[in-house]
Short mmCIF file of C-alpha atoms and ligand atoms in Angstrom, two decimals:
data_model
loop_
_atom_site.label_atom_id
_atom_site.label_comp_id
_atom_site.label_asym_id
_atom_site.label_seq_id
_atom_site.Cartn_x
_atom_site.Cartn_y
_atom_site.Cartn_z
CA MET A 15 43.79 -11.59 -23.01
CA ASN A 16 40.72 -10.50 -24.96
CA ILE A 17 41.53 -7.21 -27.10
CA SER A 18 39.27 -4.61 -25.15
CA PRO A 19 36.60 -2.70 -28.29
CA SER A 20 38.74 0.42 -28.82
CA LEU A 21 37.32 3.69 -26.98
CA PRO A 22 38.09 6.91 -28.60
CA VAL A 23 42.10 8.20 -28.24
CA ARG A 24 41.70 11.34 -26.44
CA PRO A 25 41.36 11.04 -22.65
CA LEU A 26 37.27 10.47 -21.93
CA ARG A 27 35.48 12.59 -19.37
CA ILE A 28 33.85 10.58 -17.27
CA VAL A 29 31.32 10.86 -14.38
CA LEU A 30 30.52 8.75 -11.74
CA PRO A 31 27.20 9.05 -9.13
CA GLY A 32 27.93 6.47 -6.31
CA GLY A 33 31.21 5.25 -7.38
CA SER A 34 32.87 5.47 -3.92
CA ALA A 35 32.22 1.70 -3.14
CA GLN A 36 33.68 -1.15 -4.51
CA VAL A 37 32.32 -1.42 -8.12
CA GLY A 38 33.08 1.93 -8.21
CA GLN A 39 36.35 2.39 -7.33
CA MET A 40 37.33 -0.13 -9.51
CA LEU A 41 36.03 1.77 -12.29
CA ALA A 42 37.59 4.30 -11.04
CA ARG A 43 41.32 3.11 -11.04
CA HIS A 44 40.47 0.87 -14.22
CA PHE A 45 39.82 4.72 -16.41
CA GLN A 46 42.29 6.71 -14.81
CA GLN A 47 44.82 4.36 -15.12
CA HIS A 48 43.63 4.59 -19.15
CA GLY A 49 43.69 8.51 -19.08
CA HIS A 50 40.52 9.57 -18.92
CA HIS A 51 39.31 11.89 -16.41
CA VAL A 52 37.23 10.27 -13.59
CA THR A 53 34.89 12.26 -11.39
CA VAL A 54 33.07 10.70 -8.52
CA LEU A 55 29.86 12.64 -7.40
CA THR A 56 29.82 11.38 -3.47
CA ARG A 57 27.82 12.18 -0.30
CA GLY A 58 31.19 12.62 0.87
CA PRO A 59 33.82 14.08 -0.14
CA TYR A 60 36.14 12.40 0.48
CA THR A 61 40.24 12.16 -0.48
CA ALA A 62 41.20 9.98 -3.41
CA PRO A 63 43.32 9.55 -6.31
CA TRP A 64 40.40 11.36 -8.63
CA PRO A 65 38.00 14.81 -7.68
CA THR A 66 35.80 14.13 -5.53
CA VAL A 67 31.77 16.44 -5.46
CA HIS A 68 29.77 16.82 -3.16
CA TRP A 69 26.01 15.66 -3.87
CA ASP A 70 22.91 13.73 -1.91
CA GLY A 71 21.48 12.23 -5.10
CA GLU A 72 18.31 14.10 -3.98
CA ASN A 73 18.69 17.66 -4.76
CA LEU A 74 20.17 20.06 -7.52
CA GLY A 75 23.25 21.46 -7.24
CA PRO A 76 27.26 22.67 -8.38
CA TRP A 77 27.40 19.31 -9.16
CA THR A 78 25.45 19.41 -12.61
CA GLU A 79 28.28 21.23 -13.88
CA HIS A 80 30.77 18.28 -14.45
CA LEU A 81 28.06 16.87 -16.53
CA GLU A 82 27.78 19.26 -18.89
CA GLY A 83 30.22 18.59 -21.55
CA ALA A 84 31.15 15.10 -20.42
CA ASP A 85 31.44 12.22 -22.04
CA VAL A 86 30.46 8.92 -20.33
CA CYS A 87 27.60 9.02 -16.38
CA ILE A 88 28.32 5.94 -15.33
CA ASN A 89 25.78 5.97 -12.28
CA LEU A 90 26.15 3.71 -9.23
CA ALA A 91 24.23 5.02 -6.55
CA GLY A 92 22.17 3.23 -4.35
CA ARG A 93 22.40 2.39 -0.40
CA SER A 94 23.96 -1.28 -0.06
CA VAL A 95 21.78 -3.74 -0.76
CA ASN A 96 23.89 -5.89 2.11
CA CYS A 97 21.82 -5.64 5.28
CA ARG A 98 18.53 -6.74 6.40
CA TYR A 99 15.28 -5.69 4.53
CA HIS A 100 13.50 -3.98 7.73
CA GLN A 101 11.03 -1.26 7.03
CA THR A 102 13.74 1.61 7.30
CA ASN A 103 16.37 0.25 4.89
CA ARG A 104 13.51 -0.58 2.41
CA GLU A 105 13.08 2.60 1.93
CA ASP A 106 16.74 4.26 1.53
CA ILE A 107 17.09 1.10 -0.54
CA TYR A 108 14.25 2.27 -2.94
CA ARG A 109 14.43 5.96 -2.88
CA SER A 110 17.99 5.78 -2.44
CA ARG A 111 17.96 4.48 -6.34
CA ILE A 112 15.16 5.64 -8.29
CA HIS A 113 15.88 9.47 -7.20
CA SER A 114 19.10 10.32 -8.01
CA THR A 115 18.16 7.70 -11.34
CA ARG A 116 14.99 10.25 -11.43
CA LEU A 117 17.24 13.07 -10.17
CA LEU A 118 20.19 12.53 -13.11
CA ASN A 119 17.60 12.54 -15.65
CA TYR A 120 15.95 15.84 -14.73
CA VAL A 121 19.17 17.50 -15.05
CA ILE A 122 20.98 15.33 -18.32
CA ALA A 123 17.38 16.00 -20.08
CA GLY A 124 18.10 19.87 -19.38
CA LEU A 125 21.86 19.73 -20.26
CA ALA A 126 23.02 21.92 -23.02
CA ASP A 127 25.62 19.22 -23.57
CA PRO A 128 24.69 16.63 -22.22
CA PRO A 129 26.91 13.33 -21.94
CA PRO A 130 25.82 10.94 -25.37
CA VAL A 131 25.96 7.79 -23.05
CA TRP A 132 24.83 6.86 -19.31
CA LEU A 133 24.93 4.18 -17.76
CA ASN A 134 22.54 3.33 -14.87
CA ALA A 135 23.40 0.01 -13.07
CA SER A 136 20.43 -2.07 -12.35
CA THR A 137 20.91 -5.83 -10.94
CA ALA A 138 20.73 -9.58 -12.70
CA THR A 139 18.33 -9.80 -9.74
CA ILE A 140 15.53 -8.09 -11.88
CA TYR A 141 15.33 -12.19 -13.51
CA ARG A 142 12.89 -15.07 -11.72
CA HIS A 143 14.33 -17.47 -9.23
CA SER A 144 15.69 -19.44 -12.47
CA LEU A 145 17.07 -23.29 -12.01
CA HIS A 146 16.22 -24.86 -14.90
CA ARG A 147 16.38 -22.43 -18.10
CA ASP A 148 18.72 -19.06 -18.70
CA MET A 149 17.64 -15.92 -18.61
CA ASP A 150 19.05 -13.49 -20.89
CA GLU A 151 17.69 -10.59 -22.31
CA ALA A 152 15.28 -11.41 -24.82
CA THR A 153 13.70 -14.32 -23.82
CA GLY A 154 14.27 -14.37 -19.61
CA GLU A 155 11.50 -13.65 -17.06
CA LEU A 156 11.61 -11.14 -15.06
CA GLY A 157 11.08 -12.58 -11.35
CA GLY A 158 8.39 -11.98 -8.94
CA ASN A 159 5.84 -14.03 -6.99
CA GLU A 160 7.39 -17.17 -9.04
CA LEU A 161 6.62 -20.48 -7.97
CA ILE A 162 10.52 -22.12 -6.42
CA SER A 163 9.42 -25.03 -5.82
CA LYS A 164 6.48 -27.20 -6.47
CA ARG A 165 4.37 -25.58 -3.71
CA ARG A 166 6.02 -22.10 -1.92
CA ARG A 167 6.00 -18.84 -4.27
CA ALA A 168 9.25 -16.29 -4.16
CA PRO A 169 9.37 -15.06 -0.75
CA ASP A 170 8.25 -11.74 0.73
CA ILE A 171 12.25 -10.42 0.37
CA TRP A 172 13.02 -11.58 -3.25
CA ASN A 173 10.05 -9.94 -4.48
CA PHE A 174 11.16 -6.41 -3.03
CA SER A 175 14.50 -7.30 -4.77
CA VAL A 176 12.53 -7.36 -8.32
CA ARG A 177 10.27 -4.20 -7.69
CA VAL A 178 13.50 -2.25 -6.91
CA ALA A 179 15.33 -2.94 -9.90
CA ARG A 180 12.04 -2.79 -11.82
CA ASP A 181 11.53 0.27 -10.93
CA TRP A 182 14.91 1.59 -10.90
CA GLU A 183 14.73 0.37 -14.50
CA ALA A 184 11.70 2.14 -15.29
CA ALA A 185 12.71 5.43 -13.92
CA PHE A 186 15.80 5.29 -15.59
CA PHE A 187 13.77 5.48 -19.03
CA GLU A 188 10.68 7.18 -18.21
CA THR A 189 12.35 10.53 -19.81
CA SER A 190 13.40 10.85 -22.98
CA THR A 191 16.86 12.12 -23.99
CA PRO A 192 17.50 12.36 -27.15
CA ARG A 193 20.68 13.22 -26.99
CA THR A 194 21.92 10.73 -24.85
CA ARG A 195 21.91 6.84 -25.02
CA LYS A 196 21.26 4.89 -22.17
CA VAL A 197 22.41 0.94 -21.15
CA ALA A 198 20.72 -0.64 -18.13
CA LEU A 199 23.68 -2.51 -16.20
CA ARG A 200 21.95 -5.89 -15.35
CA SER A 201 25.02 -6.60 -13.34
CA ALA A 202 25.58 -9.97 -11.61
CA ILE A 203 27.58 -10.30 -8.55
CA VAL A 204 31.09 -8.57 -9.41
CA PHE A 205 33.57 -10.31 -7.98
CA SER A 206 37.35 -8.51 -6.84
CA PRO A 207 40.16 -9.37 -4.73
CA THR A 208 39.95 -6.37 -3.13
CA PRO A 209 38.65 -6.57 0.53
CA GLY A 210 34.29 -5.48 1.62
CA GLY A 211 33.30 -7.79 -1.28
CA ALA A 212 31.54 -10.70 -2.05
CA PHE A 213 34.89 -12.31 -3.01
CA SER A 214 36.52 -11.75 -0.09
CA VAL A 215 32.94 -13.21 2.15
CA LEU A 216 33.07 -16.58 0.75
CA SER A 217 37.46 -17.11 0.55
CA ASN A 218 36.79 -16.25 4.39
CA LEU A 219 34.57 -19.23 4.68
CA VAL A 220 36.72 -21.01 2.50
CA ARG A 221 39.98 -20.54 4.46
CA LEU A 222 38.08 -21.48 7.85
CA SER A 223 36.86 -24.61 5.91
CA LEU A 224 33.50 -23.07 6.32
CA GLY A 225 32.98 -22.70 2.52
CA GLY A 226 30.70 -26.01 1.77
CA THR A 227 28.28 -26.68 -0.81
CA GLN A 228 25.18 -23.21 0.37
CA GLY A 229 21.08 -24.02 1.00
CA ASN A 230 20.59 -27.52 -1.81
CA GLY A 231 23.93 -26.42 -4.15
CA ARG A 232 21.59 -26.64 -6.50
CA GLN A 233 20.71 -22.57 -7.09
CA PHE A 234 22.55 -21.30 -9.79
CA VAL A 235 25.02 -18.50 -9.03
CA SER A 236 25.90 -15.72 -11.86
CA TRP A 237 28.87 -14.00 -11.76
CA ILE A 238 31.68 -11.62 -13.69
CA HIS A 239 35.42 -10.94 -12.98
CA GLU A 240 35.88 -7.07 -12.16
CA SER A 241 38.28 -6.56 -15.06
CA ASP A 242 35.21 -7.89 -17.81
CA PHE A 243 33.29 -5.80 -16.07
CA ALA A 244 35.22 -3.25 -16.72
CA ARG A 245 36.03 -3.92 -20.23
CA ALA A 246 32.01 -4.85 -20.70
CA ILE A 247 31.51 -1.28 -19.72
CA GLU A 248 34.17 0.37 -22.28
CA PHE A 249 32.77 -1.79 -24.75
CA LEU A 250 29.76 -0.48 -23.75
CA ILE A 251 30.25 2.71 -24.26
CA ALA A 252 32.50 2.29 -27.70
CA ARG A 253 29.51 0.43 -29.10
CA GLU A 254 26.65 2.94 -29.93
CA GLU A 255 24.17 1.07 -31.76
CA ILE A 256 23.49 -0.95 -28.01
CA ASP A 257 20.58 0.79 -25.74
CA GLY A 258 18.01 -1.01 -22.96
CA PRO A 259 19.05 -3.44 -20.38
CA VAL A 260 22.46 -5.41 -20.85
CA ASN A 261 23.01 -8.57 -18.55
CA LEU A 262 27.02 -8.45 -16.91
CA ALA A 263 27.38 -11.89 -15.99
CA ALA A 264 30.10 -14.43 -17.05
CA PRO A 265 28.37 -17.02 -19.85
CA HIS A 266 28.50 -19.56 -17.64
CA PRO A 267 26.87 -19.77 -14.39
CA LEU A 268 26.80 -22.76 -12.68
CA PRO A 269 25.21 -24.62 -9.40
CA ASN A 270 26.91 -23.38 -5.73
CA ARG A 271 27.90 -26.80 -5.12
CA GLU A 272 30.32 -26.66 -7.93
CA PHE A 273 31.13 -23.02 -7.01
CA MET A 274 31.61 -23.60 -4.14
CA ALA A 275 33.81 -26.46 -4.92
CA ALA A 276 35.42 -23.96 -7.39
CA LEU A 277 36.60 -21.64 -4.64
CA ARG A 278 37.93 -24.50 -2.35
CA ASP A 279 39.63 -26.13 -5.11
CA ALA A 280 41.96 -22.04 -5.78
CA TRP A 281 42.28 -21.79 -2.25
CA ASP A 282 43.65 -25.49 -1.61
CA VAL A 283 41.32 -25.93 0.98
CA PRO A 284 39.97 -29.74 0.11
CA ASN A 285 36.65 -29.55 2.92
CA GLY A 286 34.16 -27.44 3.92
CA LEU A 287 31.18 -27.75 6.00
CA PRO A 288 27.94 -27.28 3.65
CA ALA A 289 25.42 -24.84 5.32
CA PRO A 290 22.18 -26.51 4.64
CA ALA A 291 19.73 -23.58 4.11
CA LEU A 292 18.06 -23.18 7.70
CA ILE A 293 22.07 -22.44 8.76
CA VAL A 294 22.35 -19.92 5.98
CA GLU A 295 19.41 -17.85 7.50
CA LEU A 296 20.36 -18.00 11.03
CA ALA A 297 24.25 -16.83 9.58
CA ALA A 298 22.34 -13.78 7.20
CA PHE A 299 20.56 -13.16 10.24
CA PHE A 300 23.67 -12.51 13.05
CA LEU A 301 25.98 -11.02 10.15
CA ARG A 302 23.29 -8.34 9.56
CA THR A 303 22.26 -9.69 6.15
CA GLU A 304 19.92 -11.12 3.71
CA SER A 305 19.75 -15.43 2.71
CA GLU A 306 18.53 -13.98 -0.92
CA LEU A 307 21.84 -13.38 -1.79
CA VAL A 308 23.19 -16.71 -1.05
CA LEU A 309 20.20 -18.68 -1.85
CA LYS A 310 18.02 -17.55 -5.15
CA SER A 311 19.34 -19.16 -8.35
CA ARG A 312 20.12 -16.49 -10.92
CA ARG A 313 21.26 -17.93 -14.37
CA VAL A 314 21.73 -15.41 -16.16
CA ILE A 315 23.31 -15.51 -19.59
CA PRO A 316 25.46 -11.97 -21.90
CA SER A 317 23.48 -12.63 -24.47
CA ARG A 318 23.21 -9.08 -25.90
CA LEU A 319 27.05 -8.76 -25.37
CA LEU A 320 27.97 -12.20 -26.72
CA ASP A 321 26.10 -11.12 -29.66
CA ALA A 322 27.87 -8.09 -30.38
CA GLY A 323 30.95 -9.78 -30.11
CA PHE A 324 31.98 -9.32 -26.38
CA GLU A 325 34.77 -11.71 -25.78
CA PHE A 326 35.06 -12.62 -21.54
CA ASP A 327 38.80 -13.17 -20.42
CA PHE A 328 37.27 -15.44 -17.27
CA PRO A 329 34.15 -17.37 -19.14
CA ASP A 330 34.53 -20.11 -16.62
CA TRP A 331 34.87 -20.00 -12.86
CA PRO A 332 37.56 -22.20 -11.71
CA GLU A 333 39.73 -19.58 -14.06
CA ALA A 334 38.22 -16.49 -12.81
CA ALA A 335 38.78 -17.84 -8.84
CA GLU A 336 42.07 -19.06 -10.10
CA ASP A 337 42.99 -15.75 -10.90
CA LEU A 338 41.57 -13.99 -8.14
CA VAL A 339 43.10 -15.64 -5.59
CA ASN A 340 46.51 -15.26 -7.01
CA GLN A 341 45.76 -11.64 -6.84
CA TRP A 342 43.85 -11.31 -3.64
CA ARG A 343 47.89 -13.74 -2.30
CA HIS A 344 49.65 -10.90 -3.97
CA ARG A 345 48.48 -8.36 -2.43
CA ASN A 346 47.95 -9.70 0.95
CA ASP A 347 52.17 -11.39 0.81
N1 NAP B 426 28.72 -5.11 -6.32
C1 NAP B 426 28.20 -5.48 -7.36
O1 NAP B 426 28.18 -6.76 -7.22
C2 NAP B 426 26.80 -5.74 -7.64
C3 NAP B 426 26.01 -6.46 -8.25
C4 NAP B 426 24.53 -5.95 -9.53
C5 NAP B 426 24.93 -4.36 -9.20
N2 NAP B 426 25.40 -4.19 -8.41
C6 NAP B 426 24.43 -2.22 -8.21
O2 NAP B 426 26.17 -1.99 -8.81
C7 NAP B 426 26.04 -0.11 -7.74
C8 NAP B 426 27.27 0.36 -7.45
O3 NAP B 426 27.63 -1.45 -6.53
P1 NAP B 426 28.84 -1.45 -5.59
O4 NAP B 426 28.32 -2.99 -4.18
O5 NAP B 426 29.90 -0.97 -5.30
O6 NAP B 426 28.16 -0.34 -4.53
P2 NAP B 426 26.94 0.19 -3.22
O7 NAP B 426 28.00 -0.08 -1.83
O8 NAP B 426 25.87 -0.46 -3.67
O9 NAP B 426 26.81 1.70 -2.97
C9 NAP B 426 26.75 2.56 -4.49
C10 NAP B 426 27.42 3.76 -3.50
O10 NAP B 426 25.71 4.31 -3.36
C11 NAP B 426 26.19 6.05 -2.86
N3 NAP B 426 25.09 5.94 -1.87
C12 NAP B 426 24.55 4.56 -0.77
N4 NAP B 426 22.99 5.61 -0.25
C13 NAP B 426 23.09 6.00 -0.44
C14 NAP B 426 21.50 7.28 -0.65
N5 NAP B 426 21.25 7.30 0.00
N6 NAP B 426 21.87 8.14 -1.43
C15 NAP B 426 22.70 8.26 -2.70
N7 NAP B 426 23.50 7.50 -2.73
C16 NAP B 426 24.43 6.54 -1.85
C17 NAP B 426 27.16 5.58 -2.02
O11 NAP B 426 28.27 6.78 -1.83
P3 NAP B 426 28.61 7.45 -1.01
O12 NAP B 426 28.29 7.06 0.18
O13 NAP B 426 30.04 8.04 -1.66
O14 NAP B 426 27.70 8.97 -1.86
C18 NAP B 426 27.96 3.87 -2.34
O15 NAP B 426 29.78 4.00 -2.28
C19 NAP B 426 25.02 -0.18 -6.77
O16 NAP B 426 23.56 -0.03 -7.63
C20 NAP B 426 24.33 -1.63 -6.55
O17 NAP B 426 22.96 -2.12 -6.28
C21 NAP B 426 26.00 -4.20 -7.54
#
């Protein structure tokens, strides 16, 4: 295992707006285990091993006091994108991200003692559909109405996701916070061995022998193991010279055909029924989600992390998949 860059030895006060779902819980657990003080801002609150404080992502309230004198803010708030993108959900997806980010800007800009660093969720989906070249922070092209084959342009839903991501980052960077460094987390799908996330959905398909190639299998999958995600967050907190957008993705994205084959190998399942694009569309409809999560080609490279010296414990998917499956089995034995 690579050694994480060192955070200050003293316990940090870390505030996690929207930290109640899979990524937030994982980070809260990680930081608490390392001796830091975590507070989650939630529309709840709910019972957790760390303090949870009510906010609504739209209005000022007593929650703002928890940011005064904090060391780190990691904002993850936003309506889950795992849904059908009809008009109401689109409004919720957009508003929950842009408004909560603007609100935090307003609050943090006005604090007497603001957190020196604020990491705000963004997404690797901001880049265009790419089969043939890598997308990094310097040379990657943002998506929106791009050609995805000789005659077809990116569908409306993909364009919507890109618009959300662009406007989310614009809302994050639009306010000057001279005492607070800002990093936008362009994260690929975070793979975690806990129920409810992408790993469990794909693993369930594999174990039912339904985990074959999806679509034509040529589209790239960008992914990151949850432990590398947490270590990268620590790295970004510790490295005071890094600001702006940063890709959080393992350095070796791979085509869906190889991705699913490695996941089947990790589960010792020899075969999986393939799901051509039409079947993926139908399945997405019945599962009340969108096929974009599977069919868009995400070929994202973490150049800024690598250039800064970050070392991934899980740079390659076969080893990551094996580790996640082992952890899953260990939890459920
Ligand atoms: N999971 C991934 O692989 C991945 C990849 C790339 C980017 N991201 C981004 O990273 C963030 C965290 O992802 P996640 O999968 O852990 O969480 P998530 O399911 O997308 O939700 C994050 C949190 O947002 C809060 N939320 C939901 N609707 C809201 C609203 N209308 N107003 C204010 N807050 C609202 C919820 O907290 P409460 O209900 O407690 O208020 C929820 O726990 C998200 O912004 C996501 O888009 C995730």
